[in-house]
Amino acid sequence: MPVEVILPKVDMDMSHGTLSAWHVAEGELVRQGAALFDIETDKAAMEVESPATGYLHHVTAKEGDRIAVGAVIGWLYAEGEEVGPAPAAAAPAPAEEPAAKPAETVSAPAEIAAPVAQTDKIRATPAARKAAREGGIALASLTGSGPRGRIQGSDVAQALAVYRQPAASVAEWSPQPGPLAVSTRGGEGVPLVMIHGFTADSQSWMPLEKAMGRARPLIRIDLPGHGKSPRRRIASFADLARMLVEAFDDATRAHDQVHLLGHSLGGALALAIADIRARKLTSLSLIAPAGLGPEVDAEALTGIIRASRAESLAPWLRRLTASPDTITDDYARAAMATRRDPELRAAQADMAQSLFADSTQCFDLRPALARLETPAAILWGREDRILPARHALAAGSECAIHRVEGAGHIPQYECPEPVARILARHLAGAEATAG
């Protein structure tokens, strides 16, 4: 049977969304979990994953269309399955169970933003729905113990108890095999490679991506133990950098030149890559990069890592921004839903012990910055409380420094439009210089 592709509900107040882009053309094969389309609301912009592996047919929506939540916008057919007339679809209605609500252009991860398409309503008590919404857990991930499989409040409480376990000790989490996760977006011109910061993932770039437009190809790399990348033991920054160089080389093998962008820890890694792959780079852009001084707000990092519920995560997330109001309770619930796995939190705690021991950045990229010949720009929020903005002064006269007004440690989220304009000028200038 073909599988419905529906417009998911990603905001508690959402009744419609705009389909901003298809990643797969009608008739093409898409793998389960791969990017299928992008949607936008007044409060969110996100990438939706394919609910199944199959060939996309009977597409009913085009880019730019405003669509009701729950509407069927296409069907996925398995290999060899006969494609006849479009199957009958239920009338669109607001999804019964919203995913954790992203707020203020937060990009919720695909496991939250794109529940698997289904035609049966989830059976759950009102108490269970309220507890799941507040706890940032999708009802579709639970098995009900009530009559006819109805999800009870106790089922949600049991699941939350597991997710809220303190991070396991370093010895209690298991490394995973496989390469680092890389996601891409098509376009024309020199690709931009993006490396996110500590405790974030590639989805965190989406507000900036929206502000930048869709012209340029993108290559996003998830750090180990983040996003969709496997958990790995990290002995030192050099150890981590070797993993990123390997992922960078694999991801850019088909391109003669790329631009490179990194944020925070990802900025330090981008600088390490630029130090040994300079010939590959047209430009380097760093947003609040780590590695340019010893100071770091280790208390905030520890708070984020150890948080086992949205209520304890929110205060530390608010320290990332210039305005605490930027991080709403709903944002914190959405963020916590991506951090429910105690082993993930333990793996990140282990990484933090290696990289930020004794509340200190245990790596120094200032020599690499001094050697840099690639056209470079550093952007830093004036009110950054995680990494001091004065660290940017380590750059030489050839490096452009931009102090972003009204921003803390995550200007690409707090004010993506001015950041996008700065990056656009920098990338265009570097390309013009390269000829």
XYZ file of C-alpha atoms in Angstrom:
435
model
C 0.000 0.000 0.000
C 1.283 3.493 -0.786
C 2.188 5.710 2.160
C 0.635 9.138 2.605
C 2.842 12.212 2.739
C 1.098 14.712 4.985
C 1.777 18.215 6.206
C 2.621 17.677 9.899
C 1.605 19.920 12.766
C 4.723 21.458 14.283
C 3.223 24.296 16.256
C 0.471 24.099 18.865
C -1.376 26.993 17.212
C -0.706 25.836 13.660
C -3.597 25.255 11.280
C -1.737 25.806 7.988
C 1.836 25.829 6.758
C 3.668 26.950 3.631
C 5.500 24.330 1.596
C 8.731 26.184 0.920
C 10.659 23.523 -1.010
C 10.544 19.961 -2.283
C 13.815 18.041 -1.984
C 12.544 15.217 -4.215
C 10.916 15.544 -7.635
C 7.792 13.609 -8.519
C 8.743 10.125 -9.689
C 12.077 10.125 -7.854
C 13.116 7.639 -5.177
C 13.512 8.860 -1.600
C 14.823 6.868 1.354
C 13.089 6.777 4.714
C 14.522 9.513 6.915
C 15.915 11.555 4.007
C 14.801 15.169 3.557
C 11.523 15.241 1.610
C 10.261 18.825 1.845
C 10.559 22.045 3.877
C 7.708 23.846 5.577
C 7.405 27.271 7.150
C 4.982 28.792 9.633
C 4.968 32.123 11.405
C 7.068 30.535 14.145
C 9.039 27.735 12.531
C 11.036 26.720 9.488
C 12.031 23.109 9.231
C 12.936 20.152 7.097
C 10.531 17.193 7.018
C 11.858 13.683 6.570
C 10.331 11.007 4.385
C 8.117 8.623 6.404
C 9.041 5.668 4.181
C 11.261 4.559 1.310
C 9.518 4.863 -2.031
C 8.864 6.764 -5.241
C 7.008 10.068 -4.883
C 3.787 10.309 -6.914
C 0.485 12.204 -6.961
C 2.018 15.407 -5.629
C -0.780 17.875 -4.909
C 1.170 20.859 -3.592
C 3.800 23.061 -5.158
C 6.406 25.277 -3.573
C 4.808 28.356 -2.059
C 1.405 26.751 -1.463
C -0.300 27.339 1.882
C -1.619 23.977 3.057
C -3.876 22.802 5.879
C -2.325 20.678 8.614
C -2.941 16.997 7.964
C -3.506 17.461 4.226
C -2.135 14.709 2.005
C 0.330 16.289 -0.415
C 1.676 13.152 -2.059
C 2.086 9.387 -1.902
C 5.116 7.113 -1.673
C 5.062 3.875 -3.677
C 7.366 0.963 -2.962
C 9.677 -0.502 -5.613
C 7.539 -2.379 -8.150
C 4.238 -1.190 -6.697
C 1.711 -0.248 -9.361
C 0.961 3.461 -9.555
C -2.694 3.977 -10.359
C -5.036 6.849 -9.606
C -4.338 8.754 -6.430
C -5.760 6.895 -3.403
C -8.568 8.537 -1.487
C -7.299 10.598 1.421
C -9.008 11.724 4.557
C -9.979 15.395 4.742
C -7.224 17.443 6.317
C -7.647 18.288 9.965
C -5.341 19.592 12.629
C -3.121 16.803 13.875
C -4.461 15.238 17.034
C -1.104 15.246 18.748
C 1.271 18.118 18.023
C 4.949 17.566 18.102
C 6.884 19.580 20.625
C 6.261 23.190 19.682
C 9.194 25.008 18.133
C 9.093 28.743 18.684
C 10.583 31.865 17.174
C 11.985 30.149 14.055
C 13.304 27.191 16.016
C 14.095 24.250 13.808
C 12.744 21.194 15.562
C 14.554 17.991 14.644
C 12.883 15.760 12.110
C 11.921 13.135 14.681
C 9.733 15.807 16.289
C 8.747 17.875 13.298
C 7.791 15.053 10.984
C 5.854 12.237 12.587
C 5.327 9.224 10.380
C 2.235 9.674 8.277
C -0.702 7.732 9.586
C -4.434 7.576 9.034
C -5.552 6.392 12.488
C -5.918 8.939 15.276
C -3.745 8.328 18.301
C -5.896 7.122 21.186
C -4.872 8.910 24.373
C -6.507 10.366 27.451
C -6.577 14.161 27.865
C -4.196 13.806 30.820
C -1.764 11.822 28.660
C -1.904 14.440 25.901
C -1.221 17.257 28.353
C 1.684 15.408 29.992
C 3.207 14.500 26.614
C 2.921 18.056 25.333
C 4.526 19.514 28.453
C 7.209 16.825 28.538
C 8.127 17.198 24.873
C 7.374 13.595 23.923
C 5.443 12.400 20.859
C 2.463 10.180 21.666
C 3.147 8.241 18.478
C 6.316 6.887 20.099
C 4.382 5.300 23.004
C 2.451 2.052 23.419
C -0.773 2.479 25.379
C -1.688 0.232 28.299
C -5.345 1.233 28.407
C -8.382 -0.293 26.684
C -7.843 -0.797 22.932
C -4.293 0.465 23.312
C -5.276 3.875 24.613
C -2.328 5.835 26.006
C -2.752 6.664 29.676
C -1.112 9.342 31.771
C 0.912 6.610 33.472
C 2.343 5.529 30.092
C 3.642 9.048 29.488
C 4.984 9.303 33.042
C 6.872 6.024 32.630
C 8.460 7.196 29.373
C 9.421 10.553 30.853
C 11.007 8.827 33.838
C 13.333 7.015 31.450
C 14.176 10.164 29.499
C 14.807 12.150 32.665
C 17.408 9.789 34.020
C 20.608 11.632 34.911
C 23.320 11.322 32.305
C 25.023 7.982 32.671
C 28.592 7.896 33.874
C 31.243 7.953 31.191
C 31.647 4.185 31.483
C 27.925 3.548 30.918
C 27.486 4.740 27.351
C 28.466 2.771 24.284
C 30.250 4.164 21.218
C 28.533 3.574 17.884
C 30.054 2.660 14.514
C 29.633 4.515 11.256
C 30.627 7.796 9.603
C 29.485 11.218 10.765
C 26.105 12.262 9.411
C 26.138 14.625 6.437
C 23.054 16.257 4.930
C 22.906 18.329 1.769
C 20.725 20.797 -0.103
C 21.003 21.440 -3.804
C 21.656 24.731 -5.538
C 24.007 26.524 -7.900
C 27.519 27.783 -7.289
C 30.202 27.090 -4.710
C 28.784 24.965 -1.852
C 28.797 26.137 1.757
C 29.900 23.553 4.334
C 28.356 24.149 7.786
C 29.576 22.782 11.155
C 27.344 23.422 14.167
C 28.330 23.995 17.784
C 28.453 21.857 20.915
C 25.074 20.314 21.981
C 23.417 21.593 18.765
C 22.869 19.791 15.434
C 22.567 20.575 11.736
C 18.907 21.521 12.123
C 20.037 24.543 14.141
C 21.150 26.222 10.901
C 17.644 26.397 9.456
C 16.748 29.980 10.512
C 19.964 31.162 8.852
C 19.321 28.983 5.812
C 15.900 30.566 5.412
C 17.418 34.043 5.639
C 20.125 33.163 3.096
C 17.704 31.857 0.470
C 17.979 28.703 -1.553
C 20.452 29.620 -4.307
C 23.603 28.081 -2.835
C 24.256 24.341 -2.258
C 24.700 23.413 1.405
C 26.634 20.591 3.069
C 25.927 20.141 6.793
C 28.053 17.946 9.087
C 26.812 16.694 12.465
C 29.449 16.409 15.193
C 29.916 12.953 16.754
C 27.308 12.351 19.441
C 25.123 15.100 17.984
C 22.189 15.071 15.590
C 22.249 11.918 13.488
C 25.951 11.186 13.929
C 27.066 8.157 15.948
C 28.387 8.527 19.482
C 32.169 8.365 19.639
C 34.754 8.660 22.364
C 36.769 11.868 22.036
C 40.167 11.851 23.708
C 41.181 15.386 22.697
C 40.415 18.237 20.320
C 42.961 16.803 17.865
C 41.056 13.525 17.966
C 37.777 15.328 17.195
C 39.401 17.413 14.450
C 40.642 14.274 12.690
C 37.070 12.963 12.571
C 35.795 16.222 11.108
C 38.560 16.405 8.511
C 37.645 12.903 7.377
C 33.961 13.831 7.134
C 34.846 17.085 5.330
C 37.008 15.268 2.789
C 34.306 12.692 2.082
C 31.533 15.289 1.829
C 33.435 17.630 -0.505
C 35.157 15.077 -2.720
C 33.032 16.028 -5.734
C 33.762 19.770 -5.407
C 36.897 21.676 -6.377
C 36.140 24.562 -4.015
C 33.833 25.154 -1.054
C 33.070 27.841 1.494
C 33.327 26.784 5.146
C 31.214 28.076 8.050
C 31.428 27.029 11.699
C 29.793 28.102 14.946
C 31.359 27.917 18.420
C 33.053 24.492 18.714
C 32.202 24.046 15.034
C 34.076 27.295 14.380
C 37.195 25.909 16.047
C 36.887 22.780 13.942
C 36.357 24.838 10.786
C 39.549 26.742 11.576
C 41.410 23.466 12.116
C 40.163 22.231 8.727
C 41.161 25.508 7.064
C 44.662 25.115 8.491
C 45.273 21.920 6.480
C 42.761 22.198 3.612
C 43.353 25.829 2.606
C 43.518 25.023 -1.114
C 39.999 23.627 -0.969
C 38.474 26.758 0.568
C 37.181 29.842 -1.182
C 36.347 31.457 2.176
C 36.104 30.795 5.888
C 33.346 32.220 8.136
C 33.377 31.800 11.907
C 30.507 32.629 14.276
C 31.663 33.004 17.898
C 34.415 30.430 17.357
C 35.920 28.491 20.222
C 39.672 28.075 20.517
C 40.716 31.757 20.565
C 41.137 32.053 24.330
C 40.863 29.939 27.483
C 37.646 31.359 28.970
C 34.299 29.593 28.539
C 31.047 29.552 30.499
C 31.456 25.929 31.536
C 28.583 26.293 33.991
C 26.157 26.834 31.115
C 27.593 23.913 29.145
C 27.272 21.644 32.169
C 23.729 22.846 32.784
C 22.682 22.044 29.222
C 24.360 18.633 29.266
C 22.910 17.559 32.610
C 19.363 18.835 32.064
C 16.866 15.973 32.006
C 13.711 18.038 31.604
C 12.655 21.215 29.838
C 12.311 23.148 33.083
C 15.970 22.633 33.973
C 17.181 23.128 30.397
C 15.439 26.455 29.729
C 17.501 28.681 32.082
C 20.755 27.519 30.503
C 19.458 27.939 26.961
C 18.464 31.491 27.841
C 22.063 32.213 28.750
C 22.941 31.611 25.086
C 20.951 34.662 23.971
C 21.065 38.410 24.500
C 17.352 38.466 25.342
C 16.040 35.659 27.582
C 12.590 36.096 26.019
C 14.013 34.630 22.816
C 13.924 31.168 24.403
C 10.316 30.310 25.211
C 9.142 27.385 27.301
C 7.928 25.718 24.113
C 11.375 26.105 22.558
C 12.898 24.452 25.619
C 10.432 21.547 25.370
C 11.312 21.060 21.702
C 15.027 21.194 22.504
C 14.664 18.750 25.393
C 12.862 16.291 23.165
C 16.080 15.941 21.154
C 18.067 15.242 24.339
C 15.924 12.550 25.928
C 18.493 9.764 25.497
C 20.656 9.520 28.655
C 23.468 7.933 26.619
C 23.549 10.942 24.278
C 23.838 13.275 27.254
C 26.544 11.066 28.760
C 28.522 11.029 25.510
C 28.383 14.818 25.338
C 29.415 15.060 28.993
C 32.405 12.870 28.173
C 33.297 15.130 25.246
C 33.011 18.208 27.459
C 35.406 16.654 29.992
C 37.980 16.247 27.221
C 37.534 19.664 25.618
C 36.562 21.964 28.515
C 38.270 20.464 31.564
C 38.498 22.695 34.640
C 36.189 25.275 33.014
C 38.841 25.973 30.376
C 39.046 25.618 26.612
C 41.721 22.944 26.355
C 42.681 23.756 22.774
C 44.218 26.800 21.147
C 43.534 27.689 17.522
C 45.246 31.074 17.602
C 48.367 29.741 15.826
C 46.133 28.344 13.073
C 44.356 31.700 12.816
C 47.704 33.458 12.473
C 48.692 31.124 9.625
C 45.390 31.569 7.807
C 45.567 32.810 4.213
C 41.971 32.006 3.228
C 39.660 35.067 3.117
C 38.053 34.987 6.560
C 35.365 36.739 8.562
C 34.463 36.435 12.238
C 30.975 37.291 13.511
C 30.343 37.655 17.237
C 27.313 38.699 19.252
C 28.078 41.762 21.359
C 26.349 40.188 24.366
C 27.850 36.703 24.162
C 28.042 35.227 27.677
C 29.427 31.821 26.641
C 32.623 32.854 24.859
C 33.980 36.411 25.345
C 33.667 38.510 22.199
C 37.115 39.970 22.894
C 38.553 36.639 21.724
C 37.928 37.895 18.180
C 40.814 40.314 18.663
C 43.151 37.352 18.216
C 42.541 37.731 14.481
C 45.011 39.621 12.333
C 44.327 42.672 10.185
C 43.377 40.569 7.152
C 40.381 39.015 8.906
C 37.095 40.946 8.928
C 35.426 41.163 12.348
C 31.704 41.858 12.676
C 30.120 42.605 16.066
C 26.438 41.637 15.822
C 24.134 43.969 17.746
C 21.392 42.496 19.913
C 22.881 39.007 19.847
C 24.478 36.642 22.309
C 26.210 33.369 21.511
C 23.845 32.283 18.720
C 23.392 35.292 16.394
C 22.496 32.972 13.503
C 19.340 32.131 15.486
C 18.725 35.429 17.271
C 19.044 37.680 14.207
C 19.543 35.502 11.109
C 18.803 38.238 8.550
C 21.764 40.539 9.338
C 24.021 37.517 9.750
C 22.886 36.252 6.335
C 23.642 39.633 4.750
C 27.150 39.698 6.236
C 27.831 36.162 5.040
C 26.462 36.894 1.559
C 28.828 39.837 1.140
C 31.777 37.846 2.453
C 31.151 34.823 0.227
C 30.557 36.981 -2.855
C 33.695 38.997 -2.210
C 35.803 35.874 -1.760
C 34.461 34.413 -4.996
C 35.206 37.643 -6.863
C 38.755 37.666 -5.508
C 39.248 34.018 -6.463
C 38.236 34.919 -10.000
